[in-house]
Amino acid sequence: MGVTVIDDLAIASDLLITAKAGVRNLAVAITETATPSVKKLLRRELDHAIDLHDKIAQYMIKNEMYHAYDLDEQMQHDLEKADNALDLLKK
């Protein structure tokens, strides 16, 4: 049985994707509700979700896990991670 390797990048990336889905889901929920008090609650939660997403993204940028402002660098980074993943499959 092989060893599963989960590094900080994998964890942070999954967290960022999950946070983004939370933002999206809350935005949809706001458009689906008619109750003012529920809308207010969802808007507050949406603000928190956006803040969380930003904190995760900033952490990843600071630690060179996410290159949001340099597409070429991000693509190179993604290709290297894909190669690493393929190498793990060969072991």
Short mmCIF file of N, CA and C in Angstrom, two decimals:
data_model
loop_
_atom_site.label_atom_id
_atom_site.label_comp_id
_atom_site.label_asym_id
_atom_site.label_seq_id
_atom_site.Cartn_x
_atom_site.Cartn_y
_atom_site.Cartn_z
N MET A 1 0.85 -1.17 0.00
CA MET A 1 0.00 0.00 0.00
C MET A 1 0.89 1.24 0.00
N GLY A 2 0.63 2.21 -0.88
CA GLY A 2 1.44 3.41 -0.99
C GLY A 2 1.11 4.43 0.08
N VAL A 3 1.99 5.37 0.22
CA VAL A 3 1.81 6.45 1.18
C VAL A 3 1.21 7.65 0.45
N THR A 4 0.15 8.20 1.01
CA THR A 4 -0.47 9.38 0.45
C THR A 4 0.24 10.61 0.99
N VAL A 5 0.70 11.45 0.09
CA VAL A 5 1.41 12.65 0.49
C VAL A 5 0.48 13.85 0.27
N ILE A 6 0.20 14.54 1.35
CA ILE A 6 -0.59 15.77 1.27
C ILE A 6 0.28 16.88 1.85
N ASP A 7 0.66 17.82 1.02
CA ASP A 7 1.52 18.90 1.49
C ASP A 7 0.69 20.16 1.76
N ASP A 8 1.37 21.19 2.24
CA ASP A 8 0.70 22.44 2.57
C ASP A 8 -0.03 23.02 1.36
N LEU A 9 0.58 22.90 0.18
CA LEU A 9 -0.05 23.42 -1.03
C LEU A 9 -1.38 22.73 -1.30
N ALA A 10 -1.41 21.42 -1.17
CA ALA A 10 -2.65 20.68 -1.42
C ALA A 10 -3.74 21.09 -0.43
N ILE A 11 -3.35 21.23 0.82
CA ILE A 11 -4.33 21.61 1.85
C ILE A 11 -4.83 23.03 1.61
N ALA A 12 -3.91 23.96 1.36
CA ALA A 12 -4.30 25.36 1.13
C ALA A 12 -5.14 25.50 -0.13
N SER A 13 -4.78 24.77 -1.19
CA SER A 13 -5.55 24.84 -2.44
C SER A 13 -6.97 24.32 -2.23
N ASP A 14 -7.09 23.22 -1.52
CA ASP A 14 -8.42 22.66 -1.24
C ASP A 14 -9.23 23.63 -0.39
N LEU A 15 -8.60 24.24 0.58
CA LEU A 15 -9.28 25.21 1.43
C LEU A 15 -9.74 26.42 0.62
N LEU A 16 -8.89 26.90 -0.29
CA LEU A 16 -9.25 28.04 -1.13
C LEU A 16 -10.44 27.70 -2.04
N ILE A 17 -10.41 26.53 -2.64
CA ILE A 17 -11.51 26.10 -3.51
C ILE A 17 -12.81 25.97 -2.71
N THR A 18 -12.71 25.42 -1.51
CA THR A 18 -13.89 25.26 -0.66
C THR A 18 -14.43 26.62 -0.23
N ALA A 19 -13.53 27.55 0.11
CA ALA A 19 -13.96 28.89 0.49
C ALA A 19 -14.66 29.59 -0.67
N LYS A 20 -14.12 29.42 -1.87
CA LYS A 20 -14.75 30.03 -3.05
C LYS A 20 -16.14 29.45 -3.28
N ALA A 21 -16.29 28.16 -3.09
CA ALA A 21 -17.61 27.53 -3.23
C ALA A 21 -18.57 28.07 -2.18
N GLY A 22 -18.07 28.32 -0.98
CA GLY A 22 -18.91 28.90 0.07
C GLY A 22 -19.41 30.28 -0.31
N VAL A 23 -18.54 31.11 -0.88
CA VAL A 23 -18.93 32.44 -1.34
C VAL A 23 -20.02 32.31 -2.40
N ARG A 24 -19.78 31.43 -3.35
CA ARG A 24 -20.74 31.24 -4.45
C ARG A 24 -22.10 30.76 -3.91
N ASN A 25 -22.07 29.79 -3.01
CA ASN A 25 -23.31 29.23 -2.48
C ASN A 25 -24.09 30.26 -1.67
N LEU A 26 -23.39 31.06 -0.89
CA LEU A 26 -24.08 32.11 -0.13
C LEU A 26 -24.69 33.15 -1.06
N ALA A 27 -23.97 33.52 -2.11
CA ALA A 27 -24.51 34.50 -3.07
C ALA A 27 -25.79 33.97 -3.72
N VAL A 28 -25.77 32.71 -4.08
CA VAL A 28 -26.97 32.10 -4.67
C VAL A 28 -28.10 32.08 -3.65
N ALA A 29 -27.79 31.71 -2.42
CA ALA A 29 -28.82 31.64 -1.38
C ALA A 29 -29.47 32.99 -1.15
N ILE A 30 -28.69 34.06 -1.23
CA ILE A 30 -29.25 35.41 -1.06
C ILE A 30 -30.28 35.69 -2.14
N THR A 31 -30.00 35.28 -3.36
CA THR A 31 -30.94 35.54 -4.46
C THR A 31 -32.17 34.65 -4.39
N GLU A 32 -32.10 33.59 -3.62
CA GLU A 32 -33.21 32.63 -3.54
C GLU A 32 -34.15 32.89 -2.37
N THR A 33 -33.77 33.77 -1.46
CA THR A 33 -34.63 33.99 -0.30
C THR A 33 -35.38 35.31 -0.42
N ALA A 34 -36.57 35.34 0.15
CA ALA A 34 -37.40 36.54 0.11
C ALA A 34 -37.49 37.20 1.49
N THR A 35 -37.09 36.50 2.52
CA THR A 35 -37.22 37.00 3.89
C THR A 35 -36.10 37.99 4.21
N PRO A 36 -36.44 39.23 4.54
CA PRO A 36 -35.41 40.24 4.81
C PRO A 36 -34.42 39.84 5.91
N SER A 37 -34.89 39.24 6.97
CA SER A 37 -33.98 38.86 8.06
C SER A 37 -33.01 37.77 7.62
N VAL A 38 -33.49 36.86 6.78
CA VAL A 38 -32.61 35.80 6.26
C VAL A 38 -31.59 36.40 5.29
N LYS A 39 -32.05 37.31 4.44
CA LYS A 39 -31.11 37.98 3.52
C LYS A 39 -30.01 38.70 4.30
N LYS A 40 -30.40 39.38 5.38
CA LYS A 40 -29.42 40.10 6.19
C LYS A 40 -28.39 39.14 6.79
N LEU A 41 -28.88 38.04 7.31
CA LEU A 41 -27.99 37.03 7.89
C LEU A 41 -27.05 36.46 6.83
N LEU A 42 -27.59 36.14 5.66
CA LEU A 42 -26.77 35.58 4.59
C LEU A 42 -25.74 36.58 4.08
N ARG A 43 -26.11 37.86 4.02
CA ARG A 43 -25.14 38.88 3.59
C ARG A 43 -23.99 38.98 4.58
N ARG A 44 -24.31 38.90 5.86
CA ARG A 44 -23.26 38.94 6.88
C ARG A 44 -22.33 37.73 6.73
N GLU A 45 -22.92 36.56 6.51
CA GLU A 45 -22.12 35.35 6.31
C GLU A 45 -21.30 35.44 5.02
N LEU A 46 -21.88 36.05 3.99
CA LEU A 46 -21.15 36.24 2.73
C LEU A 46 -19.92 37.12 2.95
N ASP A 47 -20.09 38.19 3.71
CA ASP A 47 -18.93 39.05 4.02
C ASP A 47 -17.84 38.26 4.73
N HIS A 48 -18.23 37.42 5.69
CA HIS A 48 -17.25 36.59 6.40
C HIS A 48 -16.57 35.61 5.44
N ALA A 49 -17.36 35.02 4.55
CA ALA A 49 -16.81 34.05 3.60
C ALA A 49 -15.83 34.72 2.64
N ILE A 50 -16.15 35.93 2.20
CA ILE A 50 -15.24 36.67 1.32
C ILE A 50 -13.94 36.99 2.05
N ASP A 51 -14.05 37.41 3.31
CA ASP A 51 -12.85 37.69 4.11
C ASP A 51 -11.99 36.44 4.27
N LEU A 52 -12.64 35.31 4.53
CA LEU A 52 -11.89 34.05 4.69
C LEU A 52 -11.17 33.69 3.39
N HIS A 53 -11.88 33.80 2.27
CA HIS A 53 -11.27 33.50 0.98
C HIS A 53 -10.05 34.40 0.75
N ASP A 54 -10.19 35.67 1.07
CA ASP A 54 -9.07 36.60 0.89
C ASP A 54 -7.89 36.23 1.78
N LYS A 55 -8.14 35.87 3.02
CA LYS A 55 -7.05 35.49 3.93
C LYS A 55 -6.31 34.26 3.41
N ILE A 56 -7.05 33.29 2.92
CA ILE A 56 -6.42 32.08 2.38
C ILE A 56 -5.59 32.43 1.14
N ALA A 57 -6.17 33.23 0.25
CA ALA A 57 -5.46 33.62 -0.98
C ALA A 57 -4.20 34.40 -0.63
N GLN A 58 -4.29 35.33 0.32
CA GLN A 58 -3.11 36.11 0.71
C GLN A 58 -2.04 35.23 1.34
N TYR A 59 -2.45 34.25 2.13
CA TYR A 59 -1.50 33.30 2.72
C TYR A 59 -0.76 32.55 1.60
N MET A 60 -1.53 32.09 0.61
CA MET A 60 -0.94 31.33 -0.49
C MET A 60 0.00 32.21 -1.32
N ILE A 61 -0.38 33.46 -1.56
CA ILE A 61 0.47 34.38 -2.31
C ILE A 61 1.76 34.64 -1.54
N LYS A 62 1.63 34.92 -0.24
CA LYS A 62 2.80 35.21 0.60
C LYS A 62 3.77 34.04 0.63
N ASN A 63 3.24 32.82 0.60
CA ASN A 63 4.07 31.62 0.68
C ASN A 63 4.37 31.02 -0.69
N GLU A 64 4.16 31.82 -1.74
CA GLU A 64 4.47 31.44 -3.12
C GLU A 64 3.78 30.15 -3.57
N MET A 65 2.57 29.95 -3.08
CA MET A 65 1.77 28.81 -3.50
C MET A 65 0.80 29.20 -4.61
N TYR A 66 0.54 30.50 -4.72
CA TYR A 66 -0.46 31.01 -5.65
C TYR A 66 0.09 32.30 -6.23
N HIS A 67 0.15 32.36 -7.55
CA HIS A 67 0.73 33.51 -8.25
C HIS A 67 -0.37 34.24 -9.01
N ALA A 68 -1.24 34.86 -8.25
CA ALA A 68 -2.44 35.48 -8.82
C ALA A 68 -2.15 36.62 -9.77
N TYR A 69 -1.01 37.25 -9.63
CA TYR A 69 -0.71 38.44 -10.43
C TYR A 69 0.28 38.16 -11.56
N ASP A 70 0.64 36.90 -11.76
CA ASP A 70 1.59 36.54 -12.81
C ASP A 70 1.14 35.22 -13.44
N LEU A 71 0.37 35.32 -14.51
CA LEU A 71 -0.22 34.14 -15.15
C LEU A 71 0.85 33.15 -15.61
N ASP A 72 1.92 33.65 -16.22
CA ASP A 72 2.98 32.74 -16.69
C ASP A 72 3.61 31.98 -15.52
N GLU A 73 3.87 32.69 -14.44
CA GLU A 73 4.46 32.05 -13.27
C GLU A 73 3.49 31.02 -12.67
N GLN A 74 2.19 31.35 -12.63
CA GLN A 74 1.21 30.42 -12.10
C GLN A 74 1.11 29.18 -12.97
N MET A 75 1.15 29.36 -14.28
CA MET A 75 1.08 28.20 -15.18
C MET A 75 2.30 27.31 -15.00
N GLN A 76 3.48 27.90 -14.86
CA GLN A 76 4.70 27.12 -14.64
C GLN A 76 4.60 26.35 -13.32
N HIS A 77 4.11 27.03 -12.31
CA HIS A 77 3.93 26.41 -10.98
C HIS A 77 2.96 25.22 -11.08
N ASP A 78 1.86 25.42 -11.79
CA ASP A 78 0.87 24.35 -11.95
C ASP A 78 1.44 23.16 -12.71
N LEU A 79 2.23 23.44 -13.75
CA LEU A 79 2.85 22.36 -14.52
C LEU A 79 3.83 21.56 -13.66
N GLU A 80 4.60 22.25 -12.83
CA GLU A 80 5.53 21.56 -11.93
C GLU A 80 4.78 20.67 -10.95
N LYS A 81 3.69 21.17 -10.40
CA LYS A 81 2.89 20.39 -9.45
C LYS A 81 2.24 19.19 -10.15
N ALA A 82 1.82 19.37 -11.40
CA ALA A 82 1.25 18.26 -12.15
C ALA A 82 2.30 17.19 -12.40
N ASP A 83 3.51 17.61 -12.76
CA ASP A 83 4.61 16.66 -12.95
C ASP A 83 4.92 15.91 -11.66
N ASN A 84 4.92 16.62 -10.54
CA ASN A 84 5.16 15.98 -9.25
C ASN A 84 4.08 14.95 -8.94
N ALA A 85 2.84 15.28 -9.26
CA ALA A 85 1.74 14.35 -9.02
C ALA A 85 1.89 13.10 -9.88
N LEU A 86 2.29 13.28 -11.13
CA LEU A 86 2.50 12.13 -12.01
C LEU A 86 3.66 11.27 -11.52
N ASP A 87 4.71 11.91 -11.02
CA ASP A 87 5.84 11.16 -10.46
C ASP A 87 5.41 10.33 -9.26
N LEU A 88 4.52 10.87 -8.44
CA LEU A 88 4.03 10.12 -7.28
C LEU A 88 3.27 8.87 -7.71
N LEU A 89 2.55 8.97 -8.82
CA LEU A 89 1.79 7.82 -9.32
C LEU A 89 2.71 6.70 -9.79
N LYS A 90 3.90 7.05 -10.24
CA LYS A 90 4.84 6.05 -10.74
C LYS A 90 5.50 5.26 -9.62
N LYS A 91 5.46 5.81 -8.41
CA LYS A 91 6.13 5.15 -7.27
C LYS A 91 5.28 4.06 -6.68
#
